[in-house]
Structures are given as structure tokens and as C-alpha cells.
XYZ file of C-alpha atoms in Angstrom:
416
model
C 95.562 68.890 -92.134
C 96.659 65.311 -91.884
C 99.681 65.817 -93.819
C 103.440 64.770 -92.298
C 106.441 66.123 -91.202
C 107.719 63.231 -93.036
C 105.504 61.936 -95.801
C 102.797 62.313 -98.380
C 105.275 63.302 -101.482
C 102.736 65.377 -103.896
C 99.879 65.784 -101.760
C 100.933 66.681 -98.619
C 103.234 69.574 -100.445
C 100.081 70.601 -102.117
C 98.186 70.630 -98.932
C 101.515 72.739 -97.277
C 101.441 75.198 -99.917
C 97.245 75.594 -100.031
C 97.628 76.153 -96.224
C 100.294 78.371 -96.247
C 97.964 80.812 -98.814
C 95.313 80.827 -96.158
C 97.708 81.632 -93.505
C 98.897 84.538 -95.820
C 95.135 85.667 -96.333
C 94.597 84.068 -99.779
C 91.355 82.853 -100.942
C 89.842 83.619 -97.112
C 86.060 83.127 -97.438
C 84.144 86.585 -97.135
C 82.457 87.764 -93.849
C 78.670 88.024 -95.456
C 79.237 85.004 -97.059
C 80.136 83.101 -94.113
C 77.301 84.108 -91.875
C 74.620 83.238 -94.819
C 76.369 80.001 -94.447
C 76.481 79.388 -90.728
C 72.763 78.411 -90.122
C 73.226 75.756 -92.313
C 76.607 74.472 -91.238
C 77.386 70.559 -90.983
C 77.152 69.288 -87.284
C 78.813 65.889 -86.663
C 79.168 63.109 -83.993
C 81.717 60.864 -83.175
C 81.095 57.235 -82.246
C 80.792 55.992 -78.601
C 83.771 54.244 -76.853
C 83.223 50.563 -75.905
C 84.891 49.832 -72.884
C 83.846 49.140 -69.364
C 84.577 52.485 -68.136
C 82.824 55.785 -68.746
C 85.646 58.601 -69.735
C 86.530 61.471 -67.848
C 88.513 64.408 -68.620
C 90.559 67.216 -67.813
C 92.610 70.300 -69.385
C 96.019 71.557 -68.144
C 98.498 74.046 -69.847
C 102.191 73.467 -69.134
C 104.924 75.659 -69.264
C 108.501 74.797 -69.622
C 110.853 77.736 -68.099
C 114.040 75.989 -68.928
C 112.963 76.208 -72.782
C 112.205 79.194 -74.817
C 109.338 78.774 -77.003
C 111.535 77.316 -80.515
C 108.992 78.544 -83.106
C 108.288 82.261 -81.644
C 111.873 83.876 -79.969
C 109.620 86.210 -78.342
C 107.818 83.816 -75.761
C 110.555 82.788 -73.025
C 109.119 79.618 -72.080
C 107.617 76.848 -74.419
C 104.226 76.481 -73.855
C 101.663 73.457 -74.129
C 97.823 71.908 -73.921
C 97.728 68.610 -73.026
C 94.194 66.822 -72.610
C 93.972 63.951 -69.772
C 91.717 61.308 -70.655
C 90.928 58.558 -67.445
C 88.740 55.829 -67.216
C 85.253 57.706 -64.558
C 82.469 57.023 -62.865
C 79.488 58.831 -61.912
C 79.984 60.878 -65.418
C 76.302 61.962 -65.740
C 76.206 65.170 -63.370
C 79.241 66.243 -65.723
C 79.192 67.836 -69.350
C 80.037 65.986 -72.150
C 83.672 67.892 -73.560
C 84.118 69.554 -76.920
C 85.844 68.032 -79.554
C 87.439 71.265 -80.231
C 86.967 75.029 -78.071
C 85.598 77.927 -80.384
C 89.387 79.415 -80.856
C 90.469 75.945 -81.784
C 87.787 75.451 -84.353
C 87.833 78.344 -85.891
C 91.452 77.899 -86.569
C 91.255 74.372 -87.706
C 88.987 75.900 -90.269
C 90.999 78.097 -91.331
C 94.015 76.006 -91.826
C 91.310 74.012 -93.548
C 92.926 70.815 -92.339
C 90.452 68.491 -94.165
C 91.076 69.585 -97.707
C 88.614 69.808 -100.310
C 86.247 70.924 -97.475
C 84.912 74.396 -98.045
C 85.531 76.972 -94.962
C 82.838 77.662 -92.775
C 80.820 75.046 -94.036
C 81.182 72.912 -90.527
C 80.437 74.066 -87.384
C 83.535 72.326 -85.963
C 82.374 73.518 -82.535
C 79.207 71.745 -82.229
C 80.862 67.990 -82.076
C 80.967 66.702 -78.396
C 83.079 63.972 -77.276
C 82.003 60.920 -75.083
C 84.926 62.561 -71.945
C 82.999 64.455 -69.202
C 84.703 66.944 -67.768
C 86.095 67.031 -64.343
C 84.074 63.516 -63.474
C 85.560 61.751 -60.512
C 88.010 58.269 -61.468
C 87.133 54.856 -61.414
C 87.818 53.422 -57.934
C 90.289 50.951 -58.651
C 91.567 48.291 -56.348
C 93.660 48.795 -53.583
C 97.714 49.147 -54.624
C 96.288 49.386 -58.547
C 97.438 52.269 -60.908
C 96.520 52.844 -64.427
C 98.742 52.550 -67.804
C 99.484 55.694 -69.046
C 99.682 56.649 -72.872
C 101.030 60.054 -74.393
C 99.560 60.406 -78.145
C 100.805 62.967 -80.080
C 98.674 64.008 -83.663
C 99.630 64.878 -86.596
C 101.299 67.627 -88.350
C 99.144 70.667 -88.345
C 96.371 69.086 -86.306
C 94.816 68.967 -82.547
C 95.085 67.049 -80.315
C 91.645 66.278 -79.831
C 91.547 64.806 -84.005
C 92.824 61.128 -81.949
C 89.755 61.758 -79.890
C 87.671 58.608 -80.885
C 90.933 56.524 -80.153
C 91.964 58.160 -76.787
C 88.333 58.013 -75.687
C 88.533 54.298 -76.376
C 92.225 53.632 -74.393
C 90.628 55.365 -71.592
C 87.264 53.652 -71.788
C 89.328 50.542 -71.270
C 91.312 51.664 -68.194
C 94.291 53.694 -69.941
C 94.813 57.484 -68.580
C 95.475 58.782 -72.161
C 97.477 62.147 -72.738
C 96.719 64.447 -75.104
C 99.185 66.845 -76.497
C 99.199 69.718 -78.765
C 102.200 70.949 -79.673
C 101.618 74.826 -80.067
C 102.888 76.792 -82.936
C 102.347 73.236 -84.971
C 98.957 72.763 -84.522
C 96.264 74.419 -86.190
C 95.167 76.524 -83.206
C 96.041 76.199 -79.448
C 93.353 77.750 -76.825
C 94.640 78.369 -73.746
C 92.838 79.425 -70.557
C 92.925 82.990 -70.726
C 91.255 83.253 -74.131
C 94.594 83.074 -75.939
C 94.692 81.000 -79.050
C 98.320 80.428 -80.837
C 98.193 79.806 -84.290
C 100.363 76.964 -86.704
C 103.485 78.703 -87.676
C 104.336 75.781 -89.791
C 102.702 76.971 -93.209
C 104.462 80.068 -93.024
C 107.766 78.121 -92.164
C 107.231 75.930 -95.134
C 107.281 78.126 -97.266
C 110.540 79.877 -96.328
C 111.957 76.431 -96.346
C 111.175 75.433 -99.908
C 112.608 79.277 -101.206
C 115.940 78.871 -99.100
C 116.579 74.988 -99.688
C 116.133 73.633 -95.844
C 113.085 71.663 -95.719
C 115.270 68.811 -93.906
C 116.509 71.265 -90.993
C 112.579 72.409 -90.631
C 111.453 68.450 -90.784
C 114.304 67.747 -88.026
C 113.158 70.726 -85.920
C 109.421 69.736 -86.004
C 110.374 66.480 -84.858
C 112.658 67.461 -82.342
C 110.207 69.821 -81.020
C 107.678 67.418 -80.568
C 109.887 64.704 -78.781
C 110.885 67.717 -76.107
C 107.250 68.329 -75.370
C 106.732 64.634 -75.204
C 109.773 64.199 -72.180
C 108.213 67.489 -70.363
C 104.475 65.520 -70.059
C 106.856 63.282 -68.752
C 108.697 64.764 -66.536
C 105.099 66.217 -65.034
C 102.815 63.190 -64.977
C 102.177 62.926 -61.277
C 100.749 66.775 -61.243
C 98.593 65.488 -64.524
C 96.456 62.447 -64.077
C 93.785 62.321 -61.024
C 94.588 58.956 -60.318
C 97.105 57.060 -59.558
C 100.046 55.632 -62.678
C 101.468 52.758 -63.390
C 105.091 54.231 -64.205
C 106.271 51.032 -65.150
C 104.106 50.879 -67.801
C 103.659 54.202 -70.069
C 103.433 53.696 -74.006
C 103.311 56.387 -76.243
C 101.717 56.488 -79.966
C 100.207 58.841 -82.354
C 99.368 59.883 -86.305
C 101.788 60.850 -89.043
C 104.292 62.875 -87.680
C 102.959 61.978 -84.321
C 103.925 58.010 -84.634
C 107.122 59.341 -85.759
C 107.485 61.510 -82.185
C 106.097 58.182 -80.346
C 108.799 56.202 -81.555
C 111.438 58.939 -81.569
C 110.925 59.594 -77.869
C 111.056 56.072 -77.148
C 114.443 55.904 -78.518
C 115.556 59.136 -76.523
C 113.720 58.308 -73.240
C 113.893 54.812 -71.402
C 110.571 56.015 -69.465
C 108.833 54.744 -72.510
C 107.896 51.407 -72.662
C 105.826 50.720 -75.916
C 105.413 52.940 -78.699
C 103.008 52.711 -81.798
C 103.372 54.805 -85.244
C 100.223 54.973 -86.945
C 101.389 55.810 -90.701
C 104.389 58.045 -89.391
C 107.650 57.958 -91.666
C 110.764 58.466 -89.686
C 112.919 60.030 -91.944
C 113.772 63.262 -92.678
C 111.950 63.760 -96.043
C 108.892 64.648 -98.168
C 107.655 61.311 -99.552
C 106.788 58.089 -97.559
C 109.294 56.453 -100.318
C 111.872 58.279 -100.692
C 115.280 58.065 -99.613
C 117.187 60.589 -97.369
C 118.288 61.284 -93.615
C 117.021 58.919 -91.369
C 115.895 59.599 -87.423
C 117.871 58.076 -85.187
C 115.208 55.947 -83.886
C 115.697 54.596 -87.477
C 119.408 54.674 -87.649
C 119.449 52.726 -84.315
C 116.493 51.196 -83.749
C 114.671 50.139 -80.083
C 114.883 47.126 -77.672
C 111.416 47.844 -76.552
C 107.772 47.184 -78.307
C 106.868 48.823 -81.065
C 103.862 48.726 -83.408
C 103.601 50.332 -87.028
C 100.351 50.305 -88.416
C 100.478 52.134 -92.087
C 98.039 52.914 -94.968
C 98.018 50.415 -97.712
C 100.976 50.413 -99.238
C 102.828 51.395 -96.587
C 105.074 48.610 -94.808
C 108.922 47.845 -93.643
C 109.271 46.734 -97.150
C 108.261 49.600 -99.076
C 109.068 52.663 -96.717
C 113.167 53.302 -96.649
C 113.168 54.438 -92.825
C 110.656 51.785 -91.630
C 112.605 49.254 -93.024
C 115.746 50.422 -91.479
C 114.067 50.350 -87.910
C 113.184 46.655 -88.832
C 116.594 45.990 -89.595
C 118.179 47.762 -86.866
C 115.737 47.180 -83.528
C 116.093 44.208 -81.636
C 112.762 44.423 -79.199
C 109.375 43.285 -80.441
C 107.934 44.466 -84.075
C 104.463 44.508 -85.256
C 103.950 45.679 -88.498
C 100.180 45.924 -89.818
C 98.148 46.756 -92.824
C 94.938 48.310 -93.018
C 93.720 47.796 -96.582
C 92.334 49.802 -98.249
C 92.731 53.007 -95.505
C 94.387 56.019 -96.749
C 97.181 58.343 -94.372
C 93.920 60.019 -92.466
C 92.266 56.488 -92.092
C 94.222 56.841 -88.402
C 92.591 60.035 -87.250
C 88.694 61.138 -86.462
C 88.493 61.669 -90.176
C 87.634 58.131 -90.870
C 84.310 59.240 -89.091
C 83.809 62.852 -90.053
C 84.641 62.650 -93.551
C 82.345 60.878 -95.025
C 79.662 62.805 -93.623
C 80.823 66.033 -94.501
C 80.889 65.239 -98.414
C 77.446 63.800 -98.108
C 75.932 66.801 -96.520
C 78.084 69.313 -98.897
C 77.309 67.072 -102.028
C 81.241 67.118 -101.986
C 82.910 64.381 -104.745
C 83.393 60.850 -103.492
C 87.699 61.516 -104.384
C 87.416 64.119 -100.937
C 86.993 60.798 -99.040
C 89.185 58.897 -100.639
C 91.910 60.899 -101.196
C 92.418 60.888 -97.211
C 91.100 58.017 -95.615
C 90.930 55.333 -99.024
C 88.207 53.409 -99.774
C 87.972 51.267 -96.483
C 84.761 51.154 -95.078
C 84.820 53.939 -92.364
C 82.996 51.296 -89.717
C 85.411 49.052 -90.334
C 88.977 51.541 -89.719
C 87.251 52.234 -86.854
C 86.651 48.806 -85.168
C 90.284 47.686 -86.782
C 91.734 50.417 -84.797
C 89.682 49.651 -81.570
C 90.793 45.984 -81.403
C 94.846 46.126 -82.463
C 95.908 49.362 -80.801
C 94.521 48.617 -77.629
C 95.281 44.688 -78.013
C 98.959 45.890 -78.546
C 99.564 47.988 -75.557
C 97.542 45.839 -73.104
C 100.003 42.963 -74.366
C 103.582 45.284 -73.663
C 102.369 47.067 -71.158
C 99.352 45.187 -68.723
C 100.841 41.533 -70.120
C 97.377 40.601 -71.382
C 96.443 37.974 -73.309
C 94.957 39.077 -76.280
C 93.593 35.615 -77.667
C 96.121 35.613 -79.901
C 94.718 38.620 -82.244
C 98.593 40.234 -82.481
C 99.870 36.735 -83.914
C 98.474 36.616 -87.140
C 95.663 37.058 -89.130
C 91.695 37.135 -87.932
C 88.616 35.953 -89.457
C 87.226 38.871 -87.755
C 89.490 41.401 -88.816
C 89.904 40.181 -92.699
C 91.240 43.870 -93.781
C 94.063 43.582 -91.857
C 97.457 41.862 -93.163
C 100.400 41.168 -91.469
C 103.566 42.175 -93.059
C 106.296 39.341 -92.099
């Protein structure tokens, strides 16, 4: 599901409310009907990264003992997944990772994240990324350390639906962490075989009967910023090579731009921060008005990029335009035209092959990622978010692509 803990008005409470059936065990597909369908289930790629570096990657789970889990009272200690991407070498004696384990797939399909996709119709499984596990890191020079970016997803989604993005960062010397809040995201596998399930449907629901949608939106959010500080507060027992702690950025989708920039605001470890279509307000619509964050409310004297769907800017979103008006650091804010809220997520490249396959109407493509050309997102996304955090954070020239528009970017507009 793509939707936000802060956006999408109509559709994302639509979205909500058709997840929250499945989660109650409405409209479940049947068991014989599911394995006539599996031999004939979608299988999809994902496109290569393009930087020097081949990727590497590895798995950790964290636990938190000072902080009992906040979305199940029974767990003592908040829980997490986090995926390490790093820039390898010698990657081809290692195996190519999945996008997503079997627990985690099966529950993403079940959440049905990508709507207007039938269950069991994809064998979310299959997909590989371009990380290989466990290869060794790139030697770097002697005295160097890498960058290091947190991304966070979006509401209801893995980690591992940035994966085209991160893959990218760390093709292009970035150690890229991957986080999955548990309990949020559509399924969490951990280690042992355990896979934890989104709670959020469920809690959506009891929100909209007893009036206190804002308190869950500002409990999501906070959620997500405390799992952010723990990766944190444990990067040296993460990454297999050595960080640059002077320069960590953070970023992610929807609810996880929102978390990017939020923890920026709460934690001075943070250096840059970029919100791909994330509202930072405490309400439903990407328009409306209501509680602001206090990243919002107060704004940031570091870096930050917002990169929205079209229509989305700091002059038509309320809390965007109040962290405009309130920050004093460096602001970026970009168009994609034509994208759509999921433009900024691995369904640019996955959706549009799904309906083909499925014979599924054009409007299940559109409806999520707009009618950019998927190619296109992707290389937009390739050159600016990378372009923006080697600027903040490795002072790199960028030949002057972050200063105004390119003849080799035409879809994308700078809002002034």
C-alpha cells in the first residue's frame, strides 16, 4: 500500500478501509483457487543500478530494551529489520538478494498493497534485487568512510519497495539503511521464521469509529522517528565498512519523507533529509488544513529536499508550505510531472507490468504512479536524489543539475 500517514484524502481512506477488510478476513481469495493460479503467477524484475560499484548487502534485526514494542503491549522491547545496502566488490561468488522473503511476500499480498491488483496473482517472491548478500566492501582509500543514508518507506509497505533507489545510493558509494518499521509494515520476517503483521488497518479502523485519527497519525509518525534515532544510535555495529558520521542524510516515501524530515528536526546527527511526496501534517488529505509536525511548525537549518507528485508543492500543500516559511537551511522543492504518490517507490517499475500481464485497466497504473513514463521516474529519480545528497553531504559538484531546470530532465520543474 503506498498510501500515507498523512495524505491521499479519498483514496488512501479507501485503500485503509479495503485493507483493513482483508486484515479482518474479508474477500480473502480461496485456497483451490489460489493454487490453480500460482503456476501462472506474474514474475517481475527490477532495473539494474548504474553506479561504479557493485551492491552488497546484509540483514540485521534490532531490538530496543529501553522501549516496549508501542503497537503490541505484549512484546517488551520494540523490535526492527533494517537492510544494509554498501557499495562491493567481488559480488559474483554471492547470491543475488530477494526483493522480499516468502513471509514478507505473502503478507504484502495480502495487505494487497498495490491496489487493483488481484491476490495471488504475483509471485512477489520470485523478484531478485541487484544486492548480493554478504559480498565483501569496496576497498576504499586509506582514512575514507562512506555517507550513510537511513530511508524509511511508506505507510504499510517494506522496506525493500525503495529497493531500486537504495540499490542505486549504494551503487554510487552510499551505505544505504533500510528500515521496516514492524507492526506498520505489511509483514516483517525475522530470523527465526517469525513474521509480524501491519497492525495499522486494524488501528484505522478503531480510529475512524472513536474520532482519533490525528492521535493514530501522530503515533505512526512518532514511532517511526524513534526507530529512525535507534539505527542511529547502532550504526557502527551495522555497516561493514567504515562511516562518514559527519555526513548521514536520511529520506524516504510518503509517510517515510515525513519521518526523514521529522527526525532531522529531532536529531542533529542528521545532516540532509529528503521527503519524497510525504505531507507533514497531521491529517488525511495532502491539502488540507490541520495540526502541523513540528518539523513544520519550526522548520530546519539543515538541507532538505521535497520532491512531490504533480500537484504537490510548498504552494499547494498547507504543511510544506509552512516548512518553507519557517526553515532557514537550504530548500529544494521539485516536480515530477506527470508522476502520481507511488511514482517514488518500485511501483513505477512493477506496475506497469503487472496490468499488462493481468490484462488489468490502464486507470491501475495511473491511479498510483500517473501517467509519467515509468523509464523516465526512474532516471529522474536516479539523477536528483543522488545529485542532492552528494551536494549536502560529499560537497560535490553536480554540474549545476540542483540549480534549475535541465534539457535532460524536461519533466522536472522547479517550484521557486
Amino acid at each position: 500500500m503506498t498510501t500515507r500517514t498523512s495524505d491521499s484524502g479519498p483514496r488512501r481512506r479507501a485503500l485503509l478501509a479495503a485493507t483493513a477488510l482483508t486484515v479482518l478476513g474479508v474477500g480473502m481469495a480461496q485456497p483451490n483457487a489460489v493454487a490453480a493460479l500460482a503456476a501462472r503467477r506474474v514474475r517481475l524484475t527490477l532495473p539494474a543500478p548504474t553506479g561504479p560499484y557493485p551492491v552488497g548487502t546484509v540483514s540485521h534485526r534490532l531490538v530496543d530494551p529501553g522501549r516496549p514494542d508501542p503497537w503490541v503491549a505484549s512484546r517488551p522491547s520494540r523490535e526492527l529489520m533494517v537492510s544494509v545496502r554498501y557499495p562491493a566488490r567481488d559480488v559474483e561468488r554471492y547470491p543475488r538478494a530477494a526483493q522480499l522473503l516468502p513471509g514478507e511476500a505473502a503478507g504484502f499480498d495480502r495487505l494487497n498493497n498495490f491496489g487493483g491488483v488481484p491476490q495471488g496473482r504475483v509471485d512477489w517472491a520470485a523478484t531478485r534485487t541487484f544486492a548480493h548478500q554478504g559480498a565483501p566492501p569496496a576497498r576504499a582509500p586509506r582514512g575514507a568512510a562512506c555517507p550513510v543514508l537511513l530511508y524509511s518507506p511508506g505507510v504499510g509497505d517494506p522496506r525493500s519497495l525503495g529497493t531500486t533507489l537504495t540499490d542505486e545510493l549504494a551503487s554510487r558509494g552510499y551505505v544505504v539503511i533500510c528500515v521496516d518499521h514492524t507492526y506498520d509494515g505489511s509483514a516483517v520476517e525475522f530470523p527465526d521464521g517469525r513474521v509480524e503483521t501491519s497492525r495499522l488497518p486494524e488501528e484505522y479502523v478503531r480510529a475512524k469509529r472513536e474520532g482519533t485519527v490525528v492521535e493514530l497519525l501522530r503515533k505512526t509518525c512518532a514511532v517511526r522517528v524513534a526507530d529512525l534515532r535507534l539505527v542511529l544510535d547502532r550504526l557502527e555495529t551495522l555497516a561493514p565498512t567504515p562511516l562518514d558520521r559527519s555526513a548521514i542524510g536520511a529520506f524516504g516515501q510518503s509517510a517515510g519523507g515525513f519521518a526523514a524530515l521529522q527526525a532531522m528536526h529531532d536529531d542533529r546527527r542528521i545532516a540532509a533529509a529528503a521527503n519524497l511526496d510525504g505531507v507533514l501534517a497531521y491529517v488525511e488529505g495532502d491539502q488540507d488544513p490541520g495540526p502541523l509536525s513540528t518539523v513544520a511548525a519550526d522548520g530546519v537549518d539543515r538541507p532538505v529536499l521535497t520532491m512531490g507528485k504533480y500537484g504537490n508543492d510548498h504552494h499547494t500543500v498547507p504543511s510544506w508550505a509552512a516548512l518553507w516559511e519557517h526553515s532557514s537551511g537550504p530548500r529544494l522543492d521539485l516536480t515530477l510531472l506527470g508522476s502520481g504518490h507511488a511514482t517514488y517507490t518500485d511501483a513505477t517499475s512493477m506496475l506497469p507490468r503487472i496490468a499488462e500481464r493481468l490484462g488489468l485497466p490502464e486507470k491501475v497504473v495511473t491511479d498510483a504512479i500517473g501517467t509519467v513514463d515509468p523509464e523516465r521516474a526512474v532516471a529522474v529519480q536516479r539523477a536528483y536524489v543522488p545529485a542532492f545528497f552528494d551536494r549536502e553531504l560529499r560537497r560535490r559538484d553536480d554540474a549545476g543539475l540542483l540549480d534549475g531546470p535541465s534539457a535532460g530532465y524536461p519533466e522536472v520543474r522547479f517550484v521557486d
